[in-house]
Coordinates of N, CA and C in Angstrom, one line a residue:
M1 N 71.8 84.3 65.7 CA 70.9 85.2 66.3 C 71.5 86.0 67.4
S2 N 72.2 85.3 68.3 CA 72.8 85.9 69.5 C 73.9 86.9 69.0
A3 N 74.6 86.5 67.9 CA 75.7 87.4 67.4 C 75.1 88.7 66.9
G4 N 73.9 88.6 66.3 CA 73.2 89.9 65.8 C 72.8 90.7 67.0
V5 N 72.3 90.1 68.0 CA 71.9 90.9 69.2 C 73.1 91.5 69.9
G6 N 74.2 90.8 69.9 CA 75.4 91.3 70.5 C 75.9 92.5 69.7
V7 N 75.8 92.5 68.4 CA 76.3 93.6 67.6 C 75.3 94.8 67.8
M8 N 74.1 94.6 67.9 CA 73.1 95.7 68.1 C 73.3 96.3 69.5
L9 N 73.5 95.5 70.5 CA 73.7 96.0 71.8 C 75.0 96.8 71.9
G10 N 76.1 96.3 71.2 CA 77.4 97.0 71.2 C 77.2 98.3 70.5
A11 N 76.5 98.3 69.4 CA 76.3 99.6 68.7 C 75.5 100.6 69.5
M12 N 74.5 100.1 70.2 CA 73.7 101.0 71.1 C 74.6 101.6 72.2
L13 N 75.4 100.7 72.8 CA 76.3 101.2 73.9 C 77.3 102.2 73.4
T14 N 77.9 101.9 72.3 CA 78.9 102.8 71.7 C 78.2 104.2 71.4
R15 N 77.0 104.2 70.8 CA 76.3 105.4 70.5 C 76.0 106.2 71.8
R16 N 75.6 105.5 72.8 CA 75.3 106.2 74.1 C 76.5 106.8 74.7
A17 N 77.7 106.1 74.6 CA 78.9 106.6 75.2 C 79.4 107.9 74.3
Q18 N 79.2 107.8 73.0 CA 79.5 108.9 72.2 C 78.6 110.2 72.5
D19 N 77.4 109.9 72.7 CA 76.4 111.0 73.1 C 76.8 111.6 74.4
R20 N 77.2 110.8 75.4 CA 77.6 111.4 76.7 C 78.9 112.2 76.5
H21 N 79.8 111.7 75.7 CA 81.1 112.4 75.5 C 80.8 113.7 74.8
W22 N 80.0 113.7 73.8 CA 79.6 115.0 73.1 C 79.0 116.0 74.1
L23 N 78.1 115.5 74.9 CA 77.4 116.4 75.9 C 78.4 117.0 76.9
R24 N 79.3 116.2 77.3 CA 80.3 116.6 78.3 C 81.2 117.7 77.7
D25 N 81.6 117.5 76.4 CA 82.4 118.5 75.7 C 81.6 119.8 75.6
R26 N 80.4 119.7 75.2 CA 79.5 120.9 75.1 C 79.4 121.6 76.4
Q27 N 79.2 120.8 77.5 CA 79.0 121.4 78.8 C 80.3 122.2 79.2
L28 N 81.5 121.5 79.1 CA 82.7 122.2 79.4 C 82.9 123.5 78.7
A29 N 82.7 123.4 77.4 CA 82.9 124.6 76.6 C 81.9 125.8 77.0
A30 N 80.7 125.4 77.3 CA 79.7 126.4 77.8 C 80.1 127.0 79.1
Y31 N 80.5 126.1 80.0 CA 80.9 126.6 81.4 C 82.2 127.5 81.3
Q32 N 83.1 127.1 80.4 CA 84.3 127.9 80.3 C 84.0 129.3 79.7
D33 N 83.1 129.3 78.7 CA 82.6 130.6 78.1 C 82.0 131.5 79.2
L34 N 81.1 130.9 80.0 CA 80.4 131.7 81.0 C 81.3 132.3 82.0
L35 N 82.3 131.5 82.5 CA 83.2 132.0 83.5 C 84.2 133.0 82.9
R36 N 84.5 132.8 81.6 CA 85.4 133.7 80.9 C 84.7 135.1 80.7
E37 N 83.5 135.1 80.3 CA 82.7 136.3 80.2 C 82.6 137.1 81.5
Y38 N 82.3 136.3 82.5 CA 82.3 136.9 83.9 C 83.6 137.6 84.3
A39 N 84.7 136.9 84.1 CA 86.0 137.4 84.4 C 86.3 138.6 83.6
T40 N 85.9 138.6 82.3 CA 86.2 139.7 81.4 C 85.5 141.0 81.9
F41 N 84.2 140.9 82.2 CA 83.5 142.2 82.5 C 83.9 142.7 83.9
V42 N 84.2 141.8 84.8 CA 84.7 142.2 86.1 C 86.0 142.9 86.0
M43 N 86.9 142.4 85.2 CA 88.2 143.0 85.1 C 88.0 144.4 84.4
I44 N 87.2 144.5 83.4 CA 86.9 145.7 82.7 C 86.4 146.8 83.7
M45 N 85.5 146.4 84.5 CA 84.9 147.3 85.5 C 85.9 147.7 86.6
S46 N 86.6 146.7 87.0 CA 87.6 147.0 88.1 C 88.7 148.0 87.6
R47 N 89.2 147.7 86.4 CA 90.2 148.7 85.8 C 89.6 150.1 85.6
A48 N 88.3 150.1 85.2 CA 87.7 151.4 84.9 C 87.6 152.2 86.2
H49 N 87.2 151.6 87.3 CA 87.1 152.3 88.6 C 88.5 152.6 89.1
A50 N 89.4 151.7 89.0 CA 90.8 152.0 89.5 C 91.4 153.2 88.7
D51 N 91.2 153.2 87.4 CA 91.8 154.2 86.5 C 91.0 155.4 86.3
R52 N 89.8 155.4 86.8 CA 88.8 156.5 86.6 C 88.6 156.8 85.1
S53 N 88.3 155.7 84.4 CA 88.1 155.7 83.0 C 86.7 155.1 82.6
G54 N 86.3 155.3 81.4 CA 85.1 154.7 80.9 C 85.3 153.3 80.6
W55 N 84.2 152.6 80.4 CA 84.2 151.2 80.1 C 83.0 150.8 79.2
T56 N 83.2 149.7 78.4 CA 82.1 149.2 77.6 C 82.3 147.6 77.7
Y57 N 81.2 147.0 77.5 CA 81.2 145.5 77.4 C 80.0 145.1 76.6
D58 N 80.2 144.1 75.8 CA 79.1 143.5 75.0 C 78.2 142.6 75.8
W59 N 77.2 143.1 76.3 CA 76.3 142.3 77.2 C 75.6 141.2 76.5
A60 N 75.5 141.2 75.2 CA 74.9 140.1 74.5 C 75.8 138.8 74.7
R61 N 77.1 139.0 74.8 CA 78.0 137.9 75.1 C 77.7 137.2 76.4
W62 N 77.5 138.0 77.4 CA 77.1 137.5 78.8 C 75.8 136.8 78.7
S63 N 74.8 137.4 78.1 CA 73.5 136.7 78.0 C 73.6 135.4 77.2
S64 N 74.4 135.4 76.1 CA 74.6 134.2 75.3 C 75.3 133.1 76.1
A65 N 76.3 133.5 76.9 CA 77.0 132.5 77.7 C 76.1 131.9 78.8
L66 N 75.3 132.7 79.4 CA 74.3 132.2 80.4 C 73.3 131.2 79.7
T67 N 72.8 131.6 78.6 CA 71.8 130.7 77.9 C 72.5 129.4 77.5
S68 N 73.6 129.5 76.9 CA 74.3 128.3 76.4 C 74.6 127.4 77.5
A69 N 75.1 127.9 78.6 CA 75.4 127.0 79.7 C 74.2 126.4 80.3
S70 N 73.1 127.1 80.4 CA 71.8 126.6 80.9 C 71.2 125.5 80.0
L71 N 71.5 125.6 78.7 CA 70.9 124.6 77.7 C 71.5 123.3 77.9
V72 N 72.8 123.2 78.3 CA 73.5 121.9 78.3 C 73.7 121.4 79.8
A73 N 73.4 122.2 80.8 CA 73.7 121.9 82.2 C 72.6 121.0 82.7
P74 N 73.0 120.1 83.7 CA 71.9 119.4 84.4 C 71.2 120.3 85.4
A75 N 70.1 119.9 85.8 CA 69.2 120.8 86.7 C 69.9 121.4 87.9
P76 N 70.7 120.7 88.7 CA 71.4 121.3 89.8 C 72.4 122.4 89.4
V77 N 73.0 122.2 88.2 CA 73.9 123.3 87.7 C 73.1 124.5 87.2
V78 N 72.0 124.2 86.6 CA 71.2 125.3 86.1 C 70.7 126.2 87.3
D79 N 70.4 125.5 88.4 CA 70.0 126.3 89.6 C 71.1 127.2 90.1
E80 N 72.3 126.7 90.1 CA 73.5 127.5 90.5 C 73.8 128.6 89.5
I81 N 73.6 128.3 88.2 CA 73.7 129.3 87.2 C 72.8 130.5 87.4
D82 N 71.5 130.1 87.8 CA 70.5 131.1 88.1 C 70.9 132.0 89.3
R83 N 71.4 131.3 90.4 CA 71.8 132.1 91.6 C 73.0 132.9 91.2
F84 N 73.9 132.4 90.4 CA 75.1 133.2 90.0 C 74.7 134.4 89.3
A85 N 73.8 134.2 88.3 CA 73.4 135.4 87.5 C 72.7 136.4 88.3
A86 N 71.9 136.0 89.3 CA 71.2 136.9 90.2 C 72.3 137.7 91.0
A87 N 73.3 137.0 91.5 CA 74.3 137.7 92.3 C 75.1 138.7 91.4
V88 N 75.4 138.3 90.2 CA 76.1 139.2 89.3 C 75.2 140.4 89.0
G89 N 73.9 140.2 88.9 CA 72.9 141.3 88.6 C 73.0 142.3 89.8
E90 N 73.0 141.8 91.0 CA 73.2 142.7 92.2 C 74.5 143.4 92.1
F91 N 75.6 142.7 91.8 CA 76.9 143.4 91.6 C 76.8 144.5 90.6
L92 N 76.2 144.2 89.5 CA 76.1 145.2 88.4 C 75.3 146.4 88.8
R93 N 74.2 146.2 89.6 CA 73.4 147.3 90.1 C 74.2 148.2 91.0
A94 N 75.1 147.6 91.8 CA 75.9 148.3 92.8 C 77.1 149.0 92.1
A95 N 77.7 148.4 91.1 CA 78.9 148.9 90.5 C 78.7 149.5 89.2
G96 N 77.7 149.2 88.5 CA 77.6 149.7 87.1 C 76.5 150.7 86.8
D97 N 75.3 150.4 87.3 CA 74.1 151.2 86.9 C 74.3 152.6 87.5
G98 N 74.4 153.6 86.6 CA 74.4 155.0 87.0 C 75.7 155.4 87.6
R99 N 76.7 154.6 87.7 CA 78.0 154.9 88.3 C 79.0 155.1 87.2
D100 N 79.4 156.3 87.0 CA 80.5 156.7 86.0 C 81.8 156.6 86.8
P101 N 82.7 155.7 86.4 CA 83.9 155.6 87.2 C 84.8 156.8 86.9
R102 N 84.5 157.6 85.9 CA 85.3 158.8 85.6 C 85.0 159.8 86.6
T103 N 83.8 159.9 87.1 CA 83.4 161.0 88.0 C 83.1 160.5 89.4
A104 N 82.7 159.2 89.6 CA 82.3 158.6 90.9 C 82.8 157.2 91.0
P105 N 84.2 157.0 91.0 CA 84.7 155.7 91.0 C 84.5 155.0 92.4
I106 N 84.4 153.7 92.3 CA 84.3 152.9 93.5 C 85.7 152.6 94.0
D107 N 86.0 152.8 95.3 CA 87.3 152.5 95.7 C 87.5 150.9 95.9
R108 N 88.7 150.5 96.0 CA 89.0 149.1 96.0 C 88.3 148.3 97.1
E109 N 88.2 148.9 98.3 CA 87.5 148.3 99.4 C 86.0 148.1 99.1
E110 N 85.4 149.1 98.6 CA 84.0 149.0 98.2 C 83.8 148.0 97.1
F111 N 84.7 148.0 96.1 CA 84.6 147.0 95.0 C 84.7 145.6 95.6
D112 N 85.6 145.4 96.5 CA 85.8 144.1 97.1 C 84.5 143.7 97.8
R113 N 83.9 144.6 98.5 CA 82.7 144.3 99.3 C 81.6 143.9 98.4
I114 N 81.4 144.6 97.3 CA 80.3 144.2 96.4 C 80.6 143.0 95.6
M115 N 81.8 142.6 95.5 CA 82.2 141.4 94.8 C 82.0 140.1 95.6
R116 N 81.7 140.2 96.9 CA 81.6 139.0 97.8 C 80.5 138.1 97.3
A117 N 79.3 138.7 97.1 CA 78.2 137.8 96.7 C 78.4 137.1 95.4
P118 N 78.8 137.8 94.3 CA 79.1 137.0 93.1 C 80.2 136.0 93.3
G119 N 81.2 136.4 94.1 CA 82.3 135.4 94.3 C 81.9 134.2 95.0
K120 N 81.0 134.3 96.0 CA 80.5 133.1 96.7 C 79.6 132.3 95.7
A121 N 78.8 133.0 94.9 CA 77.9 132.3 93.9 C 78.8 131.6 92.8
Q122 N 79.9 132.3 92.4 CA 80.8 131.6 91.5 C 81.3 130.3 92.0
L123 N 81.8 130.4 93.3 CA 82.3 129.2 93.9 C 81.3 128.1 94.0
A124 N 80.0 128.4 94.4 CA 79.0 127.4 94.4 C 78.7 126.8 93.0
L125 N 78.7 127.7 92.0 CA 78.5 127.2 90.6 C 79.7 126.3 90.2
V126 N 80.9 126.7 90.4 CA 82.0 125.8 90.0 C 82.0 124.5 90.7
N127 N 81.6 124.5 92.0 CA 81.5 123.2 92.7 C 80.4 122.4 92.2
A128 N 79.3 123.0 91.8 CA 78.2 122.2 91.2 C 78.6 121.6 89.9
I129 N 79.3 122.4 89.1 CA 79.8 121.9 87.8 C 80.8 120.8 88.0
R130 N 81.7 120.9 88.9 CA 82.7 119.8 89.2 C 82.0 118.6 89.6
L131 N 81.0 118.7 90.5 CA 80.3 117.5 91.0 C 79.5 116.9 89.8
S132 N 78.9 117.7 88.9 CA 78.2 117.1 87.8 C 79.1 116.4 86.8
M133 N 80.3 116.8 86.8 CA 81.3 116.2 85.9 C 81.9 114.9 86.5
D134 N 82.1 114.9 87.8 CA 82.7 113.8 88.5 C 82.2 113.7 89.9
R135 N 81.4 112.7 90.1 CA 80.8 112.5 91.5 C 81.8 112.4 92.6
D136 N 83.1 112.1 92.3 CA 84.1 112.0 93.3 C 84.9 113.4 93.5
A137 N 84.5 114.4 92.7 CA 85.3 115.7 92.8 C 85.1 116.3 94.2
Q138 N 86.2 116.8 94.6 CA 86.1 117.6 95.9 C 85.8 119.0 95.6
G139 N 85.0 119.6 96.5 CA 84.6 121.0 96.4 C 85.7 121.9 96.7
L140 N 85.8 123.0 95.9 CA 86.8 124.0 96.2 C 86.3 124.9 97.3
T141 N 87.3 125.4 98.0 CA 87.0 126.3 99.2 C 87.4 127.7 99.0
R142 N 88.1 128.0 97.9 CA 88.6 129.4 97.6 C 88.0 129.8 96.3
W143 N 87.8 131.1 96.2 CA 87.3 131.7 94.9 C 88.3 131.6 93.9
L144 N 87.8 131.7 92.6 CA 88.7 131.6 91.5 C 88.9 132.9 90.8
G145 N 89.6 132.9 89.7 CA 89.8 134.1 88.9 C 88.4 134.6 88.4
G146 N 88.3 135.9 88.4 CA 87.0 136.5 88.0 C 86.4 137.2 89.2
S147 N 86.6 136.6 90.4 CA 86.1 137.2 91.6 C 87.3 137.8 92.3
L148 N 87.3 139.1 92.2 CA 88.5 139.8 92.6 C 88.6 140.1 94.1
S149 N 87.5 139.9 94.8 CA 87.4 140.3 96.2 C 88.3 139.5 97.0
N150 N 88.7 140.1 98.1 CA 89.4 139.3 99.2 C 88.4 138.3 99.7
Q151 N 88.8 137.2 100.1 CA 87.9 136.2 100.6 C 87.7 136.2 102.1
D152 N 86.5 135.8 102.5 CA 86.2 135.8 103.9 C 86.8 134.6 104.6

């Protein structure tokens, strides 16, 4: 009887560990996708303003990346995703809406200024992700790729 209980308990623990591993893999993939999409459209916009050229981006990819990350993230990370998305929205209103970089480009200094809020939000998000993945992770103090601004 005790051998049967041991086998059942072992199977349950193995299944639980596999479920955690699967979720962690999905989280990492979703977070990578989100940060990649952010870096992509920031670089596209930065180049367009620097080169005085037009730009396009598939915003469905950004929306999908936000949704995918939110589906698998723990609540504290979802909160940071929401703050990050809001900061990116403010950036887009300042840099994208109604601004044609061919006729009214944003200079580098102004672009850096409007990148500060999303850069800070990106750093907070990355730190929340790191902490959710490893309770012993140290927070980063510098912005990462995707936030092109000079740091304060």
